[in-house]
Coordinates of C-alpha atoms in Angstrom, one line a residue:
Chain K
M76 CA 45.0 16.5 10.2
I77 CA 42.7 17.8 7.8
S78 CA 42.8 21.6 8.1
L79 CA 39.9 23.9 7.2
S80 CA 38.5 27.3 7.7
K81 CA 34.8 28.4 7.8
K82 CA 33.2 31.9 7.9
V83 CA 30.6 32.1 11.0
C84 CA 28.4 34.8 12.1
L85 CA 27.3 35.4 15.6
L86 CA 23.6 37.4 15.1
G87 CA 21.1 38.5 17.5
D88 CA 20.0 41.5 18.5
F89 CA 21.3 44.2 20.5
A90 CA 23.0 43.3 24.5
V91 CA 21.6 39.6 23.7
G92 CA 25.4 38.6 24.6
K93 CA 27.0 37.9 21.6
T94 CA 29.6 39.7 22.0
S95 CA 30.9 38.2 25.6
L96 CA 30.7 35.2 23.8
V97 CA 33.6 36.2 22.1
R98 CA 35.3 37.8 24.8
R99 CA 35.4 34.7 27.1
F100 CA 35.9 32.1 24.3
V101 CA 37.5 32.8 21.5
Y102 CA 40.9 34.2 20.1
S103 CA 40.2 37.9 19.0
L104 CA 42.9 40.5 18.1
F105 CA 40.9 43.6 17.6
D106 CA 39.0 45.1 20.7
D107 CA 35.5 46.5 20.6
R108 CA 35.6 49.6 19.1
Y109 CA 35.4 47.7 15.7
L110 CA 32.0 47.1 16.3
S111 CA 30.4 50.8 17.2
T112 CA 32.8 51.7 14.3
I113 CA 32.2 49.2 10.8
G114 CA 29.3 47.5 13.1
V115 CA 31.5 44.3 12.9
R116 CA 34.5 42.5 14.5
V117 CA 36.7 38.9 13.3
S118 CA 37.9 36.9 16.0
R119 CA 39.3 33.3 15.8
K120 CA 37.6 30.1 17.4
M121 CA 39.9 26.4 16.6
I122 CA 38.2 23.4 17.5
V123 CA 39.4 19.8 16.5
L124 CA 36.3 17.3 14.9
P125 CA 36.3 14.1 13.7
R126 CA 35.4 13.8 10.1
G127 CA 35.2 10.0 9.2
Q128 CA 38.6 8.5 9.6
D129 CA 40.2 11.7 9.9
M130 CA 40.3 14.6 12.7
V131 CA 40.0 17.7 11.2
E132 CA 41.5 20.7 12.8
L133 CA 39.0 23.8 11.7
S134 CA 39.3 27.4 12.6
L135 CA 36.1 29.3 12.9
M136 CA 36.3 32.9 10.9
L137 CA 33.7 33.9 13.1
W138 CA 32.0 37.5 12.1
D139 CA 30.2 39.2 15.4
L140 CA 27.9 41.6 14.2
A141 CA 26.7 44.9 15.8
G142 CA 23.7 44.1 16.9
S143 CA 22.1 47.7 16.1
E144 CA 19.5 49.1 13.5
E145 CA 22.5 51.4 12.3
F146 CA 24.4 48.6 10.6
N147 CA 21.1 47.0 9.1
T148 CA 22.2 48.3 5.4
V149 CA 25.7 47.0 5.6
R150 CA 24.8 44.3 7.6
T151 CA 24.0 41.8 4.6
S152 CA 27.6 41.7 2.9
Y153 CA 29.0 41.4 6.0
L154 CA 26.8 37.8 5.9
R155 CA 28.4 36.8 2.3
G156 CA 30.5 34.0 2.5
A157 CA 29.2 32.4 6.1
A158 CA 29.0 28.8 6.1
G159 CA 27.0 29.2 9.6
A160 CA 26.2 31.0 12.4
I161 CA 24.6 31.3 15.6
L162 CA 21.9 32.9 16.4
V163 CA 21.8 34.6 20.0
C164 CA 18.8 35.5 22.4
D165 CA 18.4 37.0 25.5
L166 CA 16.2 34.7 28.1
T167 CA 15.6 37.3 29.9
R168 CA 13.9 39.6 26.7
T169 CA 11.3 37.7 24.6
T170 CA 11.6 39.7 21.9
T171 CA 14.9 38.6 21.0
L172 CA 13.6 35.0 20.7
D173 CA 11.0 36.9 18.3
S174 CA 14.0 38.7 16.4
L175 CA 16.2 35.1 15.0
P176 CA 13.7 34.5 12.1
A177 CA 14.4 37.9 10.4
Y178 CA 17.8 36.9 10.9
A179 CA 17.5 33.7 10.0
A180 CA 16.0 34.8 6.5
E181 CA 18.5 37.3 6.0
L182 CA 21.2 35.2 6.5
R183 CA 19.6 32.2 3.9
Q184 CA 18.8 34.9 1.5
V185 CA 22.3 35.4 0.8
N186 CA 24.1 31.3 1.9
P187 CA 20.9 29.4 1.2
G188 CA 22.9 26.4 2.9
A189 CA 23.8 27.9 5.6
W190 CA 23.8 26.2 9.3
L191 CA 22.2 27.9 12.1
V192 CA 22.5 27.3 15.8
V193 CA 20.1 28.7 18.2
A194 CA 22.0 29.8 21.9
A195 CA 19.6 30.9 24.4
N196 CA 21.6 33.3 26.4
K197 CA 21.9 34.3 30.1
G198 CA 20.7 30.8 31.2
D199 CA 22.3 31.9 35.1
L200 CA 20.1 34.5 35.5
V201 CA 17.4 32.2 36.3
G202 CA 15.0 34.4 38.4
E203 CA 15.3 36.8 35.7
H204 CA 13.8 34.6 32.8
R205 CA 11.1 36.0 30.8
L206 CA 11.7 32.7 27.7
T207 CA 10.9 29.7 29.2
E208 CA 13.4 26.6 27.1
A209 CA 10.2 24.8 25.3
Q210 CA 10.1 28.8 23.5
V211 CA 13.3 28.6 22.5
A212 CA 13.5 24.9 21.7
Q213 CA 10.0 25.6 19.8
R214 CA 11.3 28.5 17.5
A215 CA 14.7 26.6 17.3
A216 CA 12.5 23.7 15.3
E217 CA 10.9 26.1 13.0
L218 CA 14.7 27.6 11.9
A219 CA 16.0 23.7 11.3
A220 CA 18.4 24.3 14.1
P221 CA 20.1 22.8 17.2
Y222 CA 19.5 24.8 20.3
F223 CA 21.5 25.6 23.8
I224 CA 20.7 27.1 27.3
T225 CA 24.2 28.5 27.6
S226 CA 25.5 31.4 30.1
A227 CA 29.1 33.7 29.0
K228 CA 29.2 34.4 32.4
T229 CA 29.3 30.9 33.5
G230 CA 30.7 28.8 30.3
A231 CA 27.6 26.2 30.4
N232 CA 27.1 25.2 27.1
V233 CA 29.2 27.8 24.9
E234 CA 32.0 25.5 23.5
V235 CA 29.2 22.5 22.8
A236 CA 27.4 25.3 20.7
F237 CA 30.4 26.2 18.8
H238 CA 31.6 22.2 18.7
R239 CA 28.0 21.7 17.2
L240 CA 28.1 24.3 14.9
G241 CA 31.9 23.2 13.4
E242 CA 29.9 20.0 12.4
L243 CA 27.5 20.8 10.7
V244 CA 29.4 23.5 8.4
V245 CA 32.4 20.5 8.2
A246 CA 29.8 17.6 7.7
Chain J
M243 CA 38.7 104.9 71.0
D244 CA 39.8 101.7 70.6
A245 CA 43.2 101.9 68.5
Q246 CA 44.0 98.7 68.2
R247 CA 40.9 98.1 66.0
F248 CA 42.6 100.2 63.1
L249 CA 45.9 97.9 63.0
P250 CA 46.0 96.0 60.1
D251 CA 46.8 91.9 60.6
A252 CA 50.2 92.2 61.6
A253 CA 52.9 89.6 59.4
D254 CA 54.9 89.5 62.3
S255 CA 54.4 89.3 65.6
S256 CA 57.6 91.6 66.5
A257 CA 55.7 94.1 64.0
S258 CA 52.7 93.7 66.0
S259 CA 53.6 93.7 69.3
R260 CA 56.3 96.7 68.4
A261 CA 52.6 98.2 67.6
E262 CA 50.7 97.3 70.8
S263 CA 53.8 98.9 72.7
A264 CA 53.3 102.2 70.7
T265 CA 49.5 101.9 71.2
D266 CA 50.5 101.8 74.9
R267 CA 52.3 104.8 74.9
S268 CA 50.5 107.3 73.1
M269 CA 47.4 106.1 74.9
A270 CA 49.8 107.3 77.9
A271 CA 50.5 110.3 76.3
M272 CA 46.8 111.2 75.5
P273 CA 45.9 113.8 78.7
A274 CA 49.1 115.4 78.1
Q275 CA 48.2 116.6 73.8
S276 CA 44.6 117.9 75.6
E277 CA 47.2 120.8 76.8
G278 CA 46.8 122.8 73.6
P279 CA 46.8 122.9 70.1
A280 CA 50.1 122.7 69.1
G281 CA 50.7 119.3 71.2
A282 CA 47.8 117.9 69.6
D283 CA 48.8 118.2 66.1
V284 CA 52.2 116.4 67.0
G285 CA 50.0 114.3 69.0
L286 CA 48.3 113.0 65.6
D287 CA 51.3 113.3 63.7
E288 CA 52.9 110.4 66.1
L289 CA 49.7 108.4 65.9
R290 CA 49.6 108.4 62.3
D291 CA 53.2 107.1 61.9
I292 CA 52.1 104.6 64.7
L293 CA 49.5 103.4 62.5
A294 CA 50.6 103.5 59.6
A295 CA 54.0 102.0 59.8
P296 CA 52.7 98.3 59.6
D297 CA 51.4 99.1 55.7
R298 CA 54.4 101.2 54.9
R299 CA 56.7 98.2 56.3
R300 CA 54.7 96.3 53.8
A301 CA 54.9 99.0 50.9
A302 CA 58.8 98.5 51.1
A303 CA 58.8 94.9 50.8
T304 CA 56.8 94.9 48.2
E305 CA 58.9 97.5 46.4
A306 CA 62.0 95.3 47.2
R307 CA 60.4 92.8 46.0
V308 CA 59.4 94.2 42.2
E309 CA 63.1 95.5 42.0
A310 CA 64.3 92.2 42.4
L311 CA 61.3 90.7 39.5
E312 CA 62.2 93.9 37.2
R313 CA 66.1 93.0 38.1
R314 CA 65.6 89.3 36.9
T315 CA 63.3 90.5 33.8
A316 CA 65.3 92.2 32.3
D317 CA 68.3 90.2 32.4
P318 CA 68.3 87.5 29.3
A319 CA 69.8 85.0 31.2
E320 CA 68.3 85.0 34.4
L321 CA 64.8 85.2 33.4
V322 CA 65.6 82.3 30.8
A323 CA 67.5 80.2 33.8
T324 CA 64.2 80.9 36.0
I325 CA 61.6 79.9 33.7
S326 CA 63.4 77.3 31.6
P327 CA 63.0 74.0 33.7
L328 CA 59.4 75.5 34.5
L329 CA 58.3 75.8 31.1
G330 CA 59.9 72.4 30.2
D331 CA 58.1 70.4 33.2
M332 CA 54.9 72.0 31.2
I333 CA 55.3 71.1 27.9
R334 CA 56.0 67.6 29.4
R335 CA 52.7 67.5 30.7
K336 CA 51.1 68.8 28.1
I337 CA 52.3 66.5 25.4
Q338 CA 51.8 63.3 28.1
D339 CA 48.1 64.6 28.9
N340 CA 47.1 65.9 25.1
R341 CA 49.4 64.7 22.8
E342 CA 47.1 65.8 20.0
E343 CA 46.3 68.8 20.5
M344 CA 50.4 69.4 21.1
I345 CA 50.6 68.4 17.4
E346 CA 48.5 70.7 16.2
A347 CA 49.7 73.2 17.8
L348 CA 53.3 72.9 16.5
Y349 CA 52.7 71.7 13.2
P350 CA 52.1 75.2 11.4
I351 CA 56.3 75.8 12.4
I352 CA 57.7 72.3 13.1
G353 CA 56.2 71.4 9.6
Q354 CA 57.2 74.3 7.5
L355 CA 60.4 73.0 9.3
I356 CA 60.5 69.6 8.3
G357 CA 59.4 70.6 4.8
R358 CA 62.3 73.1 4.1
S359 CA 64.7 70.3 5.2
I360 CA 63.1 67.7 3.5
A361 CA 63.3 69.8 -0.1
E362 CA 66.8 70.9 1.1
A363 CA 68.0 66.6 1.4
I364 CA 66.1 66.5 -1.5
R365 CA 68.7 68.5 -3.3
E366 CA 71.0 68.0 -2.2
L367 CA 70.4 64.4 -3.8
A368 CA 69.6 65.0 -6.9
R369 CA 72.5 67.2 -7.3
A370 CA 74.7 64.5 -6.1
I371 CA 73.1 62.1 -8.6
D372 CA 73.6 65.3 -11.5
A373 CA 77.0 64.8 -10.8
R374 CA 77.4 61.1 -10.8
M375 CA 75.1 60.7 -14.2
R376 CA 77.3 63.1 -16.1
T377 CA 80.9 61.2 -14.9
S378 CA 79.7 57.6 -15.0
F379 CA 80.6 55.4 -17.7
D380 CA 78.4 52.6 -15.9
P381 CA 76.4 50.8 -18.7
A382 CA 73.1 50.6 -16.4
A383 CA 74.0 54.0 -16.6
V384 CA 74.1 54.4 -20.5
W385 CA 70.9 52.4 -21.0
R386 CA 69.1 54.6 -18.2
R387 CA 70.3 57.6 -20.0
L388 CA 69.0 55.8 -23.4
R389 CA 66.0 55.0 -21.6
G390 CA 65.2 58.9 -20.4
R391 CA 65.6 60.2 -24.0
M392 CA 62.9 57.8 -25.1
A393 CA 60.4 57.9 -22.4
G394 CA 61.3 61.6 -22.2
I395 CA 62.2 61.8 -18.5
P396 CA 65.0 62.9 -17.1
T397 CA 67.8 61.0 -16.5
E398 CA 68.4 62.2 -13.0
A399 CA 64.6 61.6 -12.5
L400 CA 64.6 57.7 -13.6
A401 CA 67.9 57.6 -10.9
L402 CA 66.2 59.4 -8.1
R403 CA 63.3 57.2 -8.7
E404 CA 65.5 53.8 -8.4
V405 CA 67.2 54.8 -5.2
L406 CA 64.1 55.2 -3.8
P407 CA 63.5 53.0 -0.8
F408 CA 60.4 50.5 -1.6
R409 CA 59.8 47.1 0.4
V410 CA 56.7 44.7 0.4
I411 CA 56.7 44.3 4.1
E412 CA 53.5 41.5 3.9
V413 CA 51.0 39.5 1.2
F414 CA 48.2 38.0 2.1
L415 CA 45.5 35.9 -0.4
I416 CA 42.2 36.4 0.7
H417 CA 38.7 34.4 -0.5
R418 CA 37.0 37.2 -2.0
E419 CA 33.3 36.2 -0.6
T420 CA 34.3 34.7 2.9
G421 CA 37.4 36.7 3.8
V422 CA 39.2 33.7 4.8
L423 CA 43.0 33.6 4.3
L424 CA 43.9 31.5 1.8
R425 CA 47.9 33.0 2.0
H426 CA 50.0 34.8 3.6
L427 CA 53.9 35.4 2.9
S428 CA 55.5 38.0 5.2
G429 CA 59.1 39.2 5.9
E430 CA 57.5 39.6 9.4
P431 CA 58.0 36.4 11.5
A432 CA 55.6 37.7 14.4
T433 CA 52.3 38.5 12.2
A434 CA 52.0 34.7 10.9
D435 CA 49.3 33.5 13.8
Q436 CA 46.8 36.8 13.4
A437 CA 47.3 37.2 9.6
D438 CA 43.6 34.6 9.1
L439 CA 41.8 37.9 11.7
V440 CA 43.9 40.8 9.8
G441 CA 42.5 38.8 6.5
G442 CA 38.7 38.5 8.0
M443 CA 38.9 42.5 9.3
L444 CA 40.4 43.7 5.8
T445 CA 37.5 42.4 3.9
A446 CA 34.9 43.3 6.4
I447 CA 36.5 46.8 6.3
R448 CA 36.3 46.4 2.1
D449 CA 32.9 45.2 2.3
F450 CA 32.0 48.6 4.1
A451 CA 33.8 50.6 2.3
Q452 CA 31.7 49.3 -0.8
D453 CA 28.6 49.6 1.2
A454 CA 28.8 52.9 2.3
F455 CA 30.0 54.8 -0.4
G456 CA 30.0 52.7 -3.4
R457 CA 27.0 51.8 -3.6
G458 CA 25.6 51.8 -7.4
Q459 CA 29.4 52.4 -8.4
E460 CA 31.4 49.4 -9.7
G461 CA 34.4 51.0 -7.5
Q462 CA 36.4 49.5 -4.6
L463 CA 38.1 49.9 -2.0
D464 CA 41.9 50.0 -4.0
E465 CA 44.6 51.6 -1.0
I466 CA 44.5 52.0 2.6
Q467 CA 47.3 54.3 4.3
Y468 CA 48.5 54.1 7.7
G469 CA 51.7 56.0 8.4
D470 CA 54.6 55.2 6.0
R471 CA 52.5 52.1 5.3
R472 CA 50.1 50.9 2.8
I473 CA 47.5 48.0 2.0
L474 CA 47.7 48.0 -1.5
I475 CA 44.2 46.0 -2.9
E476 CA 44.2 44.1 -5.9
A477 CA 40.7 41.9 -6.6
S478 CA 40.4 39.4 -9.2
R479 CA 36.7 37.3 -9.4
H480 CA 36.9 34.9 -6.5
A481 CA 40.2 36.4 -4.6
Y482 CA 42.1 39.7 -3.7
L483 CA 45.3 40.4 -3.0
A484 CA 46.3 42.6 -0.2
V485 CA 49.7 44.0 -0.1
V486 CA 51.3 45.8 2.8
V487 CA 54.2 48.1 1.5
E488 CA 56.2 51.1 2.6
G489 CA 57.9 53.4 0.7
I490 CA 56.4 54.8 -3.1
E491 CA 56.0 51.7 -5.6
P492 CA 57.6 51.6 -9.0
P493 CA 55.7 52.7 -11.9
G494 CA 53.6 49.4 -13.4
F495 CA 53.9 47.6 -9.0
R496 CA 50.1 46.9 -9.9
A497 CA 49.7 45.6 -13.3
T498 CA 52.8 43.0 -11.2
L499 CA 49.8 42.3 -8.6
R500 CA 47.2 42.0 -11.1
E501 CA 49.2 39.8 -13.3
Q502 CA 49.7 37.5 -10.3
L503 CA 46.4 37.5 -9.0
L504 CA 45.5 36.3 -12.6
A505 CA 48.1 33.8 -12.5
V506 CA 46.8 32.6 -9.0
E507 CA 42.7 32.5 -10.9
H508 CA 44.0 31.0 -13.6
R509 CA 45.6 28.3 -11.8
C510 CA 43.5 27.6 -9.1
A511 CA 40.0 28.1 -10.1
G512 CA 38.1 25.7 -9.4
A513 CA 39.4 25.3 -6.1
L514 CA 38.6 28.8 -6.2
R515 CA 35.4 28.3 -7.5
R516 CA 34.2 25.6 -5.2
F517 CA 36.1 26.6 -1.9
D518 CA 34.9 24.8 1.0
G519 CA 37.8 26.4 3.5
D520 CA 40.5 24.0 2.7
T521 CA 43.3 26.2 2.2
S522 CA 45.9 24.1 1.6
R523 CA 45.2 23.6 -1.9
F524 CA 46.7 27.3 -2.6
A525 CA 50.4 26.0 -1.3
T526 CA 51.1 25.9 -5.0
V527 CA 50.4 29.7 -5.3
E528 CA 53.1 30.7 -2.6
R529 CA 56.0 30.7 -5.1
D530 CA 53.9 33.4 -7.2
L531 CA 53.6 35.3 -4.7
S532 CA 56.9 35.2 -2.9
V533 CA 57.9 37.0 -6.1
L534 CA 56.2 39.8 -4.8
L535 CA 57.6 40.1 -1.9
N536 CA 61.0 39.7 -3.2
L537 CA 60.9 42.6 -5.6
S538 CA 63.1 44.9 -5.9
P539 CA 61.9 48.7 -7.7
T540 CA 64.0 47.8 -10.4
Q541 CA 62.7 43.9 -10.9
A542 CA 59.3 45.4 -10.5
A543 CA 59.7 48.0 -13.2
T544 CA 61.0 45.5 -15.8
T545 CA 58.6 42.7 -14.5
A546 CA 55.4 44.9 -15.6
R547 CA 57.7 45.7 -19.0
G548 CA 57.1 42.2 -19.9
L549 CA 60.8 41.0 -19.3
S550 CA 61.6 38.5 -16.9
A551 CA 64.8 37.6 -15.4
G552 CA 64.7 34.4 -17.4
Q553 CA 64.3 36.2 -20.4
R554 CA 66.8 38.5 -19.9
R555 CA 69.4 35.9 -19.1
I556 CA 68.0 34.4 -22.3
L557 CA 68.8 37.5 -24.2
I558 CA 71.9 38.2 -22.9
G559 CA 72.8 34.9 -23.8
L560 CA 71.9 35.3 -27.3
A561 CA 73.4 38.2 -27.9
A562 CA 76.7 36.6 -26.5
L563 CA 76.5 33.7 -28.5
L564 CA 75.9 36.4 -32.0
T565 CA 78.8 38.3 -30.6
V566 CA 81.2 34.9 -30.4
C567 CA 79.6 33.7 -34.2
L568 CA 81.0 36.8 -35.3
L569 CA 84.0 37.0 -34.2
A570 CA 84.6 33.2 -35.2
V571 CA 83.9 34.4 -38.5
C572 CA 86.6 37.2 -38.3
A573 CA 89.3 35.1 -37.4
G574 CA 88.2 32.3 -40.3
S575 CA 88.3 35.2 -42.6
A576 CA 91.3 36.7 -41.9
L577 CA 93.1 32.9 -41.4
A578 CA 92.0 32.2 -44.5
A579 CA 92.8 35.6 -46.1
H580 CA 96.4 35.3 -44.5
R581 CA 96.9 31.6 -45.9
L582 CA 96.0 32.5 -49.4
L583 CA 98.0 35.6 -49.6
S584 CA 100.8 33.7 -48.1
R585 CA 100.6 31.1 -51.2
P586 CA 103.2 31.1 -54.1
A587 CA 101.0 32.3 -57.7
T588 CA 98.9 29.9 -59.1
T589 CA 96.2 29.3 -61.7
I590 CA 93.3 28.4 -59.0
T591 CA 90.1 26.4 -60.6
I592 CA 87.1 26.4 -58.3
V593 CA 84.7 24.7 -58.6
I594 CA 81.3 25.1 -57.7
T595 CA 78.7 22.9 -57.1
A596 CA 75.6 24.7 -56.1
T597 CA 72.6 23.3 -53.8
P598 CA 69.1 24.2 -53.6
G599 CA 68.4 24.9 -50.8
P600 CA 65.1 23.6 -49.0
T601 CA 62.1 23.9 -51.0
A602 CA 58.3 23.6 -49.8
T603 CA 58.1 20.3 -51.7
P604 CA 59.8 17.1 -50.2
T605 CA 61.1 16.0 -53.1
A606 CA 63.2 19.2 -54.7
T607 CA 66.5 17.7 -55.6
A608 CA 70.2 19.1 -56.0
T609 CA 71.2 20.2 -59.7
P610 CA 75.2 21.1 -60.0
M611 CA 75.5 24.2 -61.5
P612 CA 79.5 24.6 -62.7
T613 CA 80.2 28.1 -64.0
F614 CA 83.2 28.0 -65.1
T615 CA 86.8 26.5 -65.7
A616 CA 89.9 28.1 -65.9
T617 CA 93.5 26.6 -66.9
P618 CA 93.2 23.5 -64.3
T619 CA 96.6 23.6 -62.7
F620 CA 95.0 23.3 -58.9
T621 CA 91.7 22.3 -57.8
A622 CA 89.8 22.9 -54.8
T623 CA 86.6 21.4 -54.6
P624 CA 84.1 22.8 -51.4
T625 CA 82.8 19.6 -49.6
A626 CA 79.7 20.9 -48.1
T627 CA 76.7 19.8 -50.0
P628 CA 73.9 20.6 -47.5
T629 CA 71.2 18.3 -48.1
P630 CA 67.8 19.1 -48.2
T631 CA 66.5 17.7 -45.1
A632 CA 63.5 20.4 -44.5
T633 CA 59.7 18.3 -43.9
P634 CA 57.2 21.8 -44.0
T635 CA 54.7 20.4 -41.7
P636 CA 51.8 22.5 -40.5
T637 CA 52.7 24.1 -36.8
S638 CA 49.9 25.6 -36.3
T639 CA 50.2 24.3 -32.1
S640 CA 47.8 27.6 -30.6
A641 CA 45.6 26.9 -27.5
P642 CA 42.3 27.3 -27.7
L643 CA 40.8 30.6 -26.9
P644 CA 39.1 31.2 -23.7
A645 CA 35.4 31.9 -23.4
A646 CA 34.1 34.1 -20.7
R647 CA 30.9 33.1 -19.2
V648 CA 28.4 36.5 -18.1
G649 CA 27.8 36.6 -14.4
Q650 CA 24.1 37.1 -13.2
A651 CA 23.7 40.5 -13.4
G652 CA 24.9 40.2 -17.0
V653 CA 27.4 42.5 -18.6
N654 CA 28.1 46.0 -20.8
I655 CA 29.8 44.9 -24.0
R656 CA 31.5 48.4 -24.1
S657 CA 33.9 49.4 -26.8
G658 CA 37.0 49.7 -25.2
P659 CA 38.1 48.8 -22.2
G660 CA 36.5 51.4 -19.7
L661 CA 33.9 53.1 -18.4
N662 CA 33.9 55.4 -20.5
Y663 CA 33.3 53.7 -23.2
P664 CA 29.8 53.6 -24.6
V665 CA 28.1 50.4 -24.1
L666 CA 27.4 48.3 -27.3
E667 CA 25.2 45.9 -25.7
V668 CA 23.8 44.9 -22.5
A669 CA 24.7 40.8 -22.4
E670 CA 22.6 38.3 -20.5
A671 CA 23.2 35.8 -18.0
E672 CA 25.4 32.6 -19.2
R673 CA 25.5 34.2 -22.3
L674 CA 29.1 32.8 -23.6
L675 CA 31.7 35.1 -25.6
T676 CA 35.6 34.3 -26.8
V677 CA 37.8 36.5 -24.9
I678 CA 40.3 37.4 -28.2
G679 CA 42.4 40.4 -26.4
R680 CA 42.8 42.0 -22.8
N681 CA 44.0 44.9 -21.6
A682 CA 47.6 45.6 -20.3
T683 CA 46.3 45.6 -16.4
G684 CA 43.8 42.3 -17.3
G685 CA 40.8 44.0 -15.7
W686 CA 39.2 44.4 -19.0
W687 CA 39.0 41.7 -22.1
Q688 CA 38.2 41.9 -25.7
V689 CA 35.5 39.7 -26.7
C690 CA 33.4 38.9 -29.8
C691 CA 31.7 39.2 -30.6
T692 CA 27.8 41.3 -29.8
Q693 CA 24.3 40.2 -31.6
A694 CA 26.0 42.9 -34.3
G695 CA 29.3 40.9 -34.8
A696 CA 31.3 43.7 -33.7
V697 CA 34.2 43.3 -30.9
G698 CA 33.5 44.9 -27.5
W699 CA 35.3 44.8 -24.0
V700 CA 34.0 43.1 -20.3
A701 CA 35.0 44.0 -17.2
S702 CA 36.7 40.8 -16.4
L703 CA 35.7 41.3 -12.7
M704 CA 32.1 40.5 -14.3
V705 CA 32.3 37.3 -16.2
A706 CA 34.0 33.7 -15.4
L707 CA 37.2 32.7 -17.5
E708 CA 37.1 29.3 -19.0
G709 CA 40.4 28.8 -20.6
D710 CA 43.6 30.3 -20.3
I711 CA 43.6 33.9 -20.8
L712 CA 47.5 34.1 -21.1
V713 CA 47.1 32.7 -24.4
V714 CA 45.0 36.1 -25.7
P715 CA 47.5 38.7 -26.9
V716 CA 47.6 42.3 -24.9
T717 CA 45.8 45.5 -26.6
D718 CA 45.1 48.4 -26.1
G719 CA 41.9 48.1 -28.2
R720 CA 43.4 50.1 -31.3

């Protein structure tokens, strides 16, 4: 089995649920305070994928970046060397989807070959949705990225989204 | 008049009932008091006594309590016995609730005490080392003394430095751009499964420090201290080493780190430049890095001076061989002299055949040169006739000099190895410069040449190396 380690980032506006995705589905040694101090927290997500005849044990080193204006000046250096990113938006707030192209541009400026996956989070809050799946699909298509309607609360599609990003970065 | 209205709240019911019965009596006596002025005074006194009695009793009790308190405070032993349990509980609770505040409050006292205690301990240690230095005939001590003299450092200081504890606890080799952990060595196996996360966060902290404090500067975070432990960081173009140490690193330890990192960069140049996430390609560098983990202070200092353990062994071997050869020559000479002296006196004719030594031309020939002949009774002929076999051939096997390719940002070619030297020229991106030397730390490379044909220096971080840096000599630029 081949072992690979890749750096990927979680990007998205404040309170879209990036940290919730990390908290429930990946291994983290450090607590949330790092996000408010240096603007980033590194976690690990292990997934196993097929690649040709081999199996790949992929260690996704997830850089969860604070979705706050005050860390904008340091974000670029945190993006350096990232093989891909999960762009997270909140289905209950339309502006969070509008922000995704800026995040994608920032990432691809530093890493032109970076892969993207869009996670439209809070899929469980059905009655409060302000975004339709069609809108998400259109934005994802513009970014040349697959998309998933996820829920950090129920776990719906979270593993699938990470898995898809893993497939893209080892391809 | 209702006398009971003026009675204060009685502390006990008996006093109250006594007061009530006294009041009853006084009320009963009232008609008698109206009989004359003298009788009225007596009645008033009695009434006053009755009314004031509870206050008097209370005052007496208070007085007794105050006296008891005064007695206790006047007796230091009793005072300590009373306060100690309360004080202990209070301090414990305070420490529990607000440790930092207590430390700050106590620091001026405790810090001073600790300082004095440490100073005294160091003085004791220095005295002990001094005494040992004066009496010891250990070769190591003699060597240390010699080193001290040469370096102008007191021998005691050298000895003290050697006994100070120093330990390398963990070594992280991290890919500079991605923060992915390439290799991790530790004396504490419990930390192994979290090392990649620590590596990632270290990279984030480096980036943060660079962005927050190092804008427009070439500096970088090179040390983090936490309690007794420090993280020493040494970076090269594609990777960096983060070494967790305890104690004070020996002189030259940084240079050792730098050398190991350069060796890693050199050995894995391709894998580092085109890093695809496969960390197994760096397994070969583990042996290099384990040197750091097993380094003792003296080893580090020696390594830093460029003398490895293997080299030292070779030197010792050569010295031993030389000694044996000298002894053999002496013994042979003594034996020959003894034999000559023990023979009867004879006239000896010695025929010396001189054979010319190897010359640069392979056609060298031997020409016998008889020199003198005495009356021949005995002839000793040396038989050793060395044959010239030396064939002079060109032995130039030096490796080609490495080249430094200038990065996209360009690079300043300076007149010396440091930012304080003036810039001779700004080399444009992708330009190739021949590396002809390096400084002791490997941070600067001497290159040839500027457009004007001058030799200059470039920061190694700003260029990509093509070739083996170890083939060029270490030079200080003078």
